[in-house]
Amino acid sequence: MTDTPSLPHRLKESVVSLMPFLKKKPAPAVAPDAQVAAFLKDYSIEVMPRTAEKVEDFQSLLPAGTRVYIAHIDGTPIEDMVATAKRLARDGYAVMPHFPARIIKDRATLTDWIARYQGEAGVDQALLLAGGVTLPHGDFETSMQLLESGAFADFRRLHVAGHPEGNRDIDPDGSDTNVSEALRWKQRFSDTTDAQMALATQFCFEAEPIIAWADALKDAGITLPIHIGIAGPAKLQTMIKFAMACGVGPSLRVLQRRAMDVTKLLLPYEPDEVITALAAHKAAHPDFNVTNVHFFPLGGIKTNAKWAMDHGGANARPANPQKDPA
């Protein structure tokens, strides 16, 4: 009697047999979609010191003046953060370092960081957030405490975190009670400061929940512009890993559905669908309060920048286009 191959074995054979067809072929050169290109105007992107070190030339990748957030992961020396800020500023980019409240020990540390950023890199923009650690390292726990400190009084632009799919760390019961109250506080603060404020959000994978959330904020009197977080191109396994680690909510089902489709399992995820849908909504509703795209380059800065160039037209043309980013 002949043994019947097991299901995992048959699945493996199927994947192997599909390999020649799963390799992504270069798409033919086509003009970027006008709505998408318009939506990508003035996009921003996030780096870390260790990822920035791998980029030989930012000017061959990013448009002149691009806002570049520098993520401050717990344990990263402030010297590395400032050196990255200095390099980006020297290349002509608008630098926006993270200030995670829970890893800042005290007012003296906060003042020192700001002085270094301003003195060495001319920084006048900041993203203020609670941070990813559970227990505060010192005096600060929330972005609101950072705002109340007055330490950012001479900053030109201040961004704070937004959560289109909620945040279980802030609202463990799954509601949006605490998140909503924090947003109302930040809106009141924005109304009393000269700094330009906006919400920079976690990345999402579906347009419909983003649109519903943004409209609900406006209906609630939250008028802060929204810079929507979008995950840049990456391997599906990488995307799922980051999405789970970052607490991405219901829109994770987009990746789960893709993982169930064997014809897409080995192909990289790209944000075409969510960007196209949001761009179309923005074109049809010019007062839509999502004003900018903020990229999380989970598959690498070069890969993300290349995707933006392919879809953004003149709005994504790098500062120095003479050098091939590949």
Short mmCIF file of C-alpha atoms in Angstrom, two decimals:
data_model
loop_
_atom_site.label_atom_id
_atom_site.label_comp_id
_atom_site.label_asym_id
_atom_site.label_seq_id
_atom_site.Cartn_x
_atom_site.Cartn_y
_atom_site.Cartn_z
CA MET A 1 0.00 0.00 0.00
CA THR A 2 1.37 3.38 -1.00
CA ASP A 3 1.64 5.95 1.78
CA THR A 4 -0.36 9.15 1.26
CA PRO A 5 1.77 12.30 1.78
CA SER A 6 0.80 14.34 4.83
CA LEU A 7 -0.99 17.68 4.45
CA PRO A 8 2.07 19.74 5.52
CA HIS A 9 4.18 17.80 3.03
CA ARG A 10 1.66 18.39 0.23
CA LEU A 11 1.46 22.07 1.13
CA LYS A 12 5.24 22.34 1.03
CA GLU A 13 5.29 20.65 -2.39
CA SER A 14 2.61 23.05 -3.63
CA VAL A 15 4.57 26.08 -2.47
CA VAL A 16 7.74 24.77 -4.10
CA SER A 17 5.91 24.11 -7.35
CA LEU A 18 4.54 27.64 -7.30
CA MET A 19 7.92 29.25 -6.64
CA PRO A 20 8.63 30.23 -10.28
CA PHE A 21 5.31 32.03 -10.40
CA LEU A 22 5.63 33.70 -6.99
CA LYS A 23 8.69 35.67 -7.91
CA LYS A 24 7.54 39.21 -8.42
CA LYS A 25 8.23 40.41 -11.92
CA PRO A 26 9.14 44.05 -12.49
CA ALA A 27 6.01 46.05 -13.18
CA PRO A 28 5.91 47.93 -16.46
CA ALA A 29 6.69 51.61 -16.16
CA VAL A 30 3.43 53.54 -15.86
CA ALA A 31 2.59 57.06 -14.82
CA PRO A 32 1.78 57.31 -11.10
CA ASP A 33 -1.87 57.63 -10.15
CA ALA A 34 -2.53 61.35 -9.77
CA GLN A 35 -4.57 60.96 -6.58
CA VAL A 36 -1.91 58.81 -4.95
CA ALA A 37 0.88 61.15 -6.02
CA ALA A 38 -0.99 64.09 -4.51
CA PHE A 39 -1.64 62.17 -1.29
CA LEU A 40 2.08 61.37 -0.93
CA LYS A 41 3.12 65.02 -1.07
CA ASP A 42 5.17 65.94 2.00
CA TYR A 43 5.23 62.40 3.34
CA SER A 44 7.45 61.68 6.34
CA ILE A 45 9.46 58.62 7.30
CA GLU A 46 10.89 57.10 10.47
CA VAL A 47 14.45 55.94 11.10
CA MET A 48 16.54 54.74 14.02
CA PRO A 49 20.25 55.45 14.46
CA ARG A 50 21.14 51.84 13.60
CA THR A 51 19.00 51.84 10.45
CA ALA A 52 20.23 55.28 9.40
CA GLU A 53 23.81 54.01 9.58
CA LYS A 54 23.02 51.58 6.77
CA VAL A 55 21.98 54.40 4.40
CA GLU A 56 24.90 55.77 2.46
CA ASP A 57 23.10 58.77 0.99
CA PHE A 58 19.67 59.98 2.15
CA GLN A 59 19.59 62.61 -0.59
CA SER A 60 19.40 59.87 -3.23
CA LEU A 61 16.30 58.47 -1.50
CA LEU A 62 14.20 61.23 0.07
CA PRO A 63 12.79 64.47 -1.31
CA ALA A 64 14.42 67.68 -0.13
CA GLY A 65 13.03 68.85 3.20
CA THR A 66 11.36 65.53 4.08
CA ARG A 67 10.41 65.29 7.75
CA VAL A 68 12.40 62.42 9.25
CA TYR A 69 11.35 61.10 12.64
CA ILE A 70 14.11 59.51 14.71
CA ALA A 71 12.71 56.75 16.91
CA HIS A 72 14.25 56.65 20.38
CA ILE A 73 14.22 53.04 21.53
CA ASP A 74 14.92 52.44 25.22
CA GLY A 75 18.65 51.96 25.67
CA THR A 76 19.73 54.03 22.66
CA PRO A 77 22.40 56.51 23.80
CA ILE A 78 21.40 60.14 23.36
CA GLU A 79 24.74 60.66 21.61
CA ASP A 80 23.62 58.32 18.81
CA MET A 81 20.28 60.08 18.52
CA VAL A 82 21.88 63.52 18.27
CA ALA A 83 24.50 62.33 15.76
CA THR A 84 21.72 60.98 13.51
CA ALA A 85 19.80 64.24 13.86
CA LYS A 86 22.91 66.23 12.99
CA ARG A 87 23.58 64.18 9.87
CA LEU A 88 20.00 64.46 8.60
CA ALA A 89 19.84 68.19 9.31
CA ARG A 90 23.11 68.70 7.46
CA ASP A 91 21.56 66.95 4.45
CA GLY A 92 18.64 69.38 4.49
CA TYR A 93 15.96 67.30 6.22
CA ALA A 94 13.46 68.39 8.86
CA VAL A 95 14.42 66.35 11.90
CA MET A 96 11.78 65.24 14.40
CA PRO A 97 13.22 63.11 17.23
CA HIS A 98 11.01 61.08 19.54
CA PHE A 99 10.75 62.10 23.18
CA PRO A 100 9.33 59.00 24.96
CA ALA A 101 8.20 60.23 28.39
CA ARG A 102 8.76 56.99 30.28
CA ILE A 103 12.46 56.70 29.43
CA ILE A 104 13.27 60.29 30.42
CA LYS A 105 14.53 60.24 34.00
CA ASP A 106 13.85 63.81 35.06
CA ARG A 107 13.58 67.46 34.03
CA ALA A 108 17.38 67.82 33.92
CA THR A 109 17.64 64.93 31.43
CA LEU A 110 14.88 66.39 29.27
CA THR A 111 16.54 69.81 29.27
CA ASP A 112 19.89 68.25 28.37
CA TRP A 113 18.42 66.31 25.43
CA ILE A 114 16.70 69.38 24.06
CA ALA A 115 19.85 71.48 24.41
CA ARG A 116 21.89 68.89 22.53
CA TYR A 117 19.37 68.57 19.72
CA GLN A 118 19.01 72.32 19.34
CA GLY A 119 22.70 73.13 19.73
CA GLU A 120 24.08 70.43 17.41
CA ALA A 121 21.28 69.88 14.90
CA GLY A 122 19.02 72.95 15.08
CA VAL A 123 16.03 70.78 15.98
CA ASP A 124 12.73 72.64 16.45
CA GLN A 125 10.29 69.73 15.98
CA ALA A 126 9.48 66.81 18.27
CA LEU A 127 7.19 63.82 18.60
CA LEU A 128 6.06 63.47 22.21
CA LEU A 129 4.73 60.10 23.32
CA ALA A 130 4.47 57.94 26.41
CA GLY A 131 6.91 55.35 25.08
CA GLY A 132 6.91 51.60 24.84
CA VAL A 133 8.20 50.70 28.31
CA THR A 134 5.74 49.61 30.99
CA LEU A 135 7.23 51.33 34.03
CA PRO A 136 8.53 54.93 33.90
CA HIS A 137 12.25 55.37 34.47
CA GLY A 138 11.66 58.55 36.39
CA ASP A 139 9.41 61.58 36.68
CA PHE A 140 7.49 61.39 33.39
CA GLU A 141 4.81 58.94 32.30
CA THR A 142 2.74 60.66 29.60
CA SER A 143 3.22 63.00 26.67
CA MET A 144 0.88 65.42 28.42
CA GLN A 145 3.40 65.80 31.25
CA LEU A 146 6.08 66.62 28.68
CA LEU A 147 3.84 69.27 27.14
CA GLU A 148 3.01 70.72 30.56
CA SER A 149 6.71 70.95 31.45
CA GLY A 150 7.16 74.01 29.23
CA ALA A 151 10.45 72.60 27.96
CA PHE A 152 9.23 72.69 24.36
CA ALA A 153 8.02 76.29 24.44
CA ASP A 154 10.28 77.42 21.60
CA PHE A 155 9.65 74.42 19.33
CA ARG A 156 7.97 75.24 16.02
CA ARG A 157 6.14 71.93 15.63
CA LEU A 158 4.97 69.29 18.15
CA HIS A 159 3.36 65.99 17.22
CA VAL A 160 1.59 63.59 19.55
CA ALA A 161 0.44 60.00 19.14
CA GLY A 162 -2.86 58.91 17.61
CA HIS A 163 -4.42 55.45 17.76
CA PRO A 164 -6.95 54.69 14.99
CA GLU A 165 -7.53 51.18 16.39
CA GLY A 166 -7.29 52.05 20.07
CA ASN A 167 -4.47 51.17 22.45
CA ARG A 168 -4.69 48.34 24.97
CA ASP A 169 -1.86 49.81 27.03
CA ILE A 170 -3.93 52.96 27.60
CA ASP A 171 -7.38 51.35 27.64
CA PRO A 172 -6.96 47.75 28.86
CA ASP A 173 -10.72 47.16 28.70
CA GLY A 174 -10.70 47.62 24.92
CA SER A 175 -12.63 50.90 25.01
CA ASP A 176 -11.31 54.26 23.87
CA THR A 177 -12.17 56.15 27.06
CA ASN A 178 -8.67 57.17 28.14
CA VAL A 179 -7.39 57.66 24.59
CA SER A 180 -10.31 59.98 23.83
CA GLU A 181 -9.82 62.01 26.99
CA ALA A 182 -6.12 62.40 26.19
CA LEU A 183 -6.97 63.62 22.69
CA ARG A 184 -9.38 66.20 24.08
CA TRP A 185 -6.62 67.42 26.44
CA LYS A 186 -4.14 67.66 23.56
CA GLN A 187 -6.67 69.57 21.46
CA ARG A 188 -7.12 72.09 24.28
CA PHE A 189 -3.34 72.40 24.59
CA SER A 190 -3.06 72.97 20.84
CA ASP A 191 -5.60 75.76 21.08
CA THR A 192 -3.35 77.61 23.54
CA THR A 193 0.08 77.19 21.92
CA ASP A 194 1.78 78.77 18.93
CA ALA A 195 3.37 75.46 17.97
CA GLN A 196 1.92 73.59 15.02
CA MET A 197 0.48 70.33 16.35
CA ALA A 198 -0.63 67.12 14.66
CA LEU A 199 -1.41 63.50 15.42
CA ALA A 200 1.11 60.93 14.18
CA THR A 201 -0.49 57.50 14.27
CA GLN A 202 0.44 53.85 14.56
CA PHE A 203 0.41 52.03 11.22
CA CYS A 204 -2.80 50.45 9.93
CA PHE A 205 -3.62 48.26 6.94
CA GLU A 206 -7.23 49.17 6.09
CA ALA A 207 -8.64 52.46 4.86
CA GLU A 208 -12.21 52.10 6.16
CA PRO A 209 -11.36 52.08 9.90
CA ILE A 210 -8.98 55.01 9.37
CA ILE A 211 -11.67 57.06 7.63
CA ALA A 212 -14.25 56.23 10.30
CA TRP A 213 -11.84 57.14 13.11
CA ALA A 214 -10.76 60.42 11.50
CA ASP A 215 -14.37 61.45 10.87
CA ALA A 216 -15.32 60.58 14.45
CA LEU A 217 -12.51 62.77 15.78
CA LYS A 218 -13.72 65.71 13.73
CA ASP A 219 -17.29 65.17 14.94
CA ALA A 220 -15.94 65.22 18.51
CA GLY A 221 -14.21 68.56 17.95
CA ILE A 222 -10.68 67.15 17.56
CA THR A 223 -9.31 69.18 14.66
CA LEU A 224 -5.61 68.29 14.91
CA PRO A 225 -4.32 67.27 11.46
CA ILE A 226 -3.67 63.54 11.15
CA HIS A 227 -0.41 62.15 9.78
CA ILE A 228 -1.47 58.60 9.13
CA GLY A 229 0.97 55.79 9.83
CA ILE A 230 1.53 53.45 6.91
CA ALA A 231 3.79 50.39 6.91
CA GLY A 232 6.17 50.46 3.97
CA PRO A 233 6.87 47.42 1.79
CA ALA A 234 8.23 44.40 3.65
CA LYS A 235 8.14 40.62 3.70
CA LEU A 236 4.81 39.36 4.99
CA GLN A 237 6.46 37.54 7.90
CA THR A 238 8.27 40.74 8.90
CA MET A 239 5.05 42.73 8.67
CA ILE A 240 3.09 40.33 10.85
CA LYS A 241 5.87 40.27 13.46
CA PHE A 242 5.95 44.06 13.75
CA ALA A 243 2.16 44.38 13.67
CA MET A 244 1.78 41.99 16.60
CA ALA A 245 4.62 43.60 18.56
CA CYS A 246 3.15 47.08 18.06
CA GLY A 247 -0.37 46.09 19.04
CA VAL A 248 -1.95 46.73 15.66
CA GLY A 249 -5.63 45.91 16.02
CA PRO A 250 -8.46 44.84 13.71
CA SER A 251 -6.70 45.72 10.46
CA LEU A 252 -4.19 42.95 11.16
CA ARG A 253 -6.79 40.73 9.47
CA VAL A 254 -5.56 42.11 6.14
CA LEU A 255 -2.23 40.40 6.74
CA GLN A 256 -3.89 37.27 8.13
CA ARG A 257 -6.01 36.90 5.00
CA ARG A 258 -2.94 37.39 2.85
CA ALA A 259 -1.05 34.72 4.81
CA MET A 260 -3.84 32.24 4.06
CA ASP A 261 -3.43 32.78 0.30
CA VAL A 262 -0.58 30.56 -0.83
CA THR A 263 -0.19 32.57 -4.05
CA LYS A 264 0.63 35.67 -1.98
CA LEU A 265 2.41 34.10 0.97
CA LEU A 266 5.92 34.60 -0.38
CA LEU A 267 5.29 37.99 -1.98
CA PRO A 268 6.17 41.18 -0.08
CA TYR A 269 3.39 43.28 1.37
CA GLU A 270 3.05 46.70 -0.25
CA PRO A 271 0.71 49.49 0.88
CA ASP A 272 -0.88 50.08 -2.54
CA GLU A 273 -4.42 49.17 -1.50
CA VAL A 274 -4.70 51.27 1.66
CA ILE A 275 -2.90 54.26 0.12
CA THR A 276 -5.05 54.17 -3.04
CA ALA A 277 -8.26 54.04 -1.01
CA LEU A 278 -7.23 56.89 1.29
CA ALA A 279 -6.03 58.99 -1.65
CA ALA A 280 -9.36 58.52 -3.44
CA HIS A 281 -11.25 59.50 -0.29
CA LYS A 282 -9.07 62.58 0.14
CA ALA A 283 -9.67 63.60 -3.48
CA ALA A 284 -13.42 63.24 -3.02
CA HIS A 285 -13.40 64.95 0.41
CA PRO A 286 -10.73 67.68 0.44
CA ASP A 287 -11.55 68.55 4.07
CA PHE A 288 -10.67 65.01 5.19
CA ASN A 289 -8.44 65.58 8.20
CA VAL A 290 -5.78 63.03 7.18
CA THR A 291 -3.29 65.47 5.70
CA ASN A 292 -0.03 63.51 5.42
CA VAL A 293 1.38 60.00 5.16
CA HIS A 294 3.96 58.87 7.70
CA PHE A 295 5.91 55.77 6.66
CA PHE A 296 7.26 53.08 8.95
CA PRO A 297 9.93 51.51 6.69
CA LEU A 298 9.65 47.99 8.10
CA GLY A 299 11.28 46.48 5.03
CA GLY A 300 14.09 49.02 4.91
CA ILE A 301 14.43 52.72 4.14
CA LYS A 302 15.65 52.16 0.58
CA THR A 303 12.77 49.82 -0.22
CA ASN A 304 10.24 52.29 1.18
CA ALA A 305 11.77 55.25 -0.63
CA LYS A 306 11.77 53.35 -3.92
CA TRP A 307 8.07 52.52 -3.49
CA ALA A 308 7.33 56.20 -2.85
CA MET A 309 9.29 57.22 -5.95
CA ASP A 310 7.35 54.75 -8.09
CA HIS A 311 3.99 56.03 -6.83
CA GLY A 312 4.58 59.64 -5.87
CA GLY A 313 5.84 61.18 -9.10
CA ALA A 314 7.39 64.61 -8.63
CA ASN A 315 6.21 64.68 -5.02
CA ALA A 316 8.58 61.83 -4.15
CA ARG A 317 11.55 62.79 -6.30
CA PRO A 318 14.73 62.58 -4.21
CA ALA A 319 16.83 65.63 -3.47
CA ASN A 320 19.69 64.12 -5.49
CA PRO A 321 18.10 61.93 -8.16
CA GLN A 322 21.37 61.42 -10.03
CA LYS A 323 22.36 58.49 -7.86
CA ASP A 324 20.55 55.17 -8.30
CA PRO A 325 19.07 54.19 -4.89
CA ALA A 326 19.30 50.51 -5.79
#
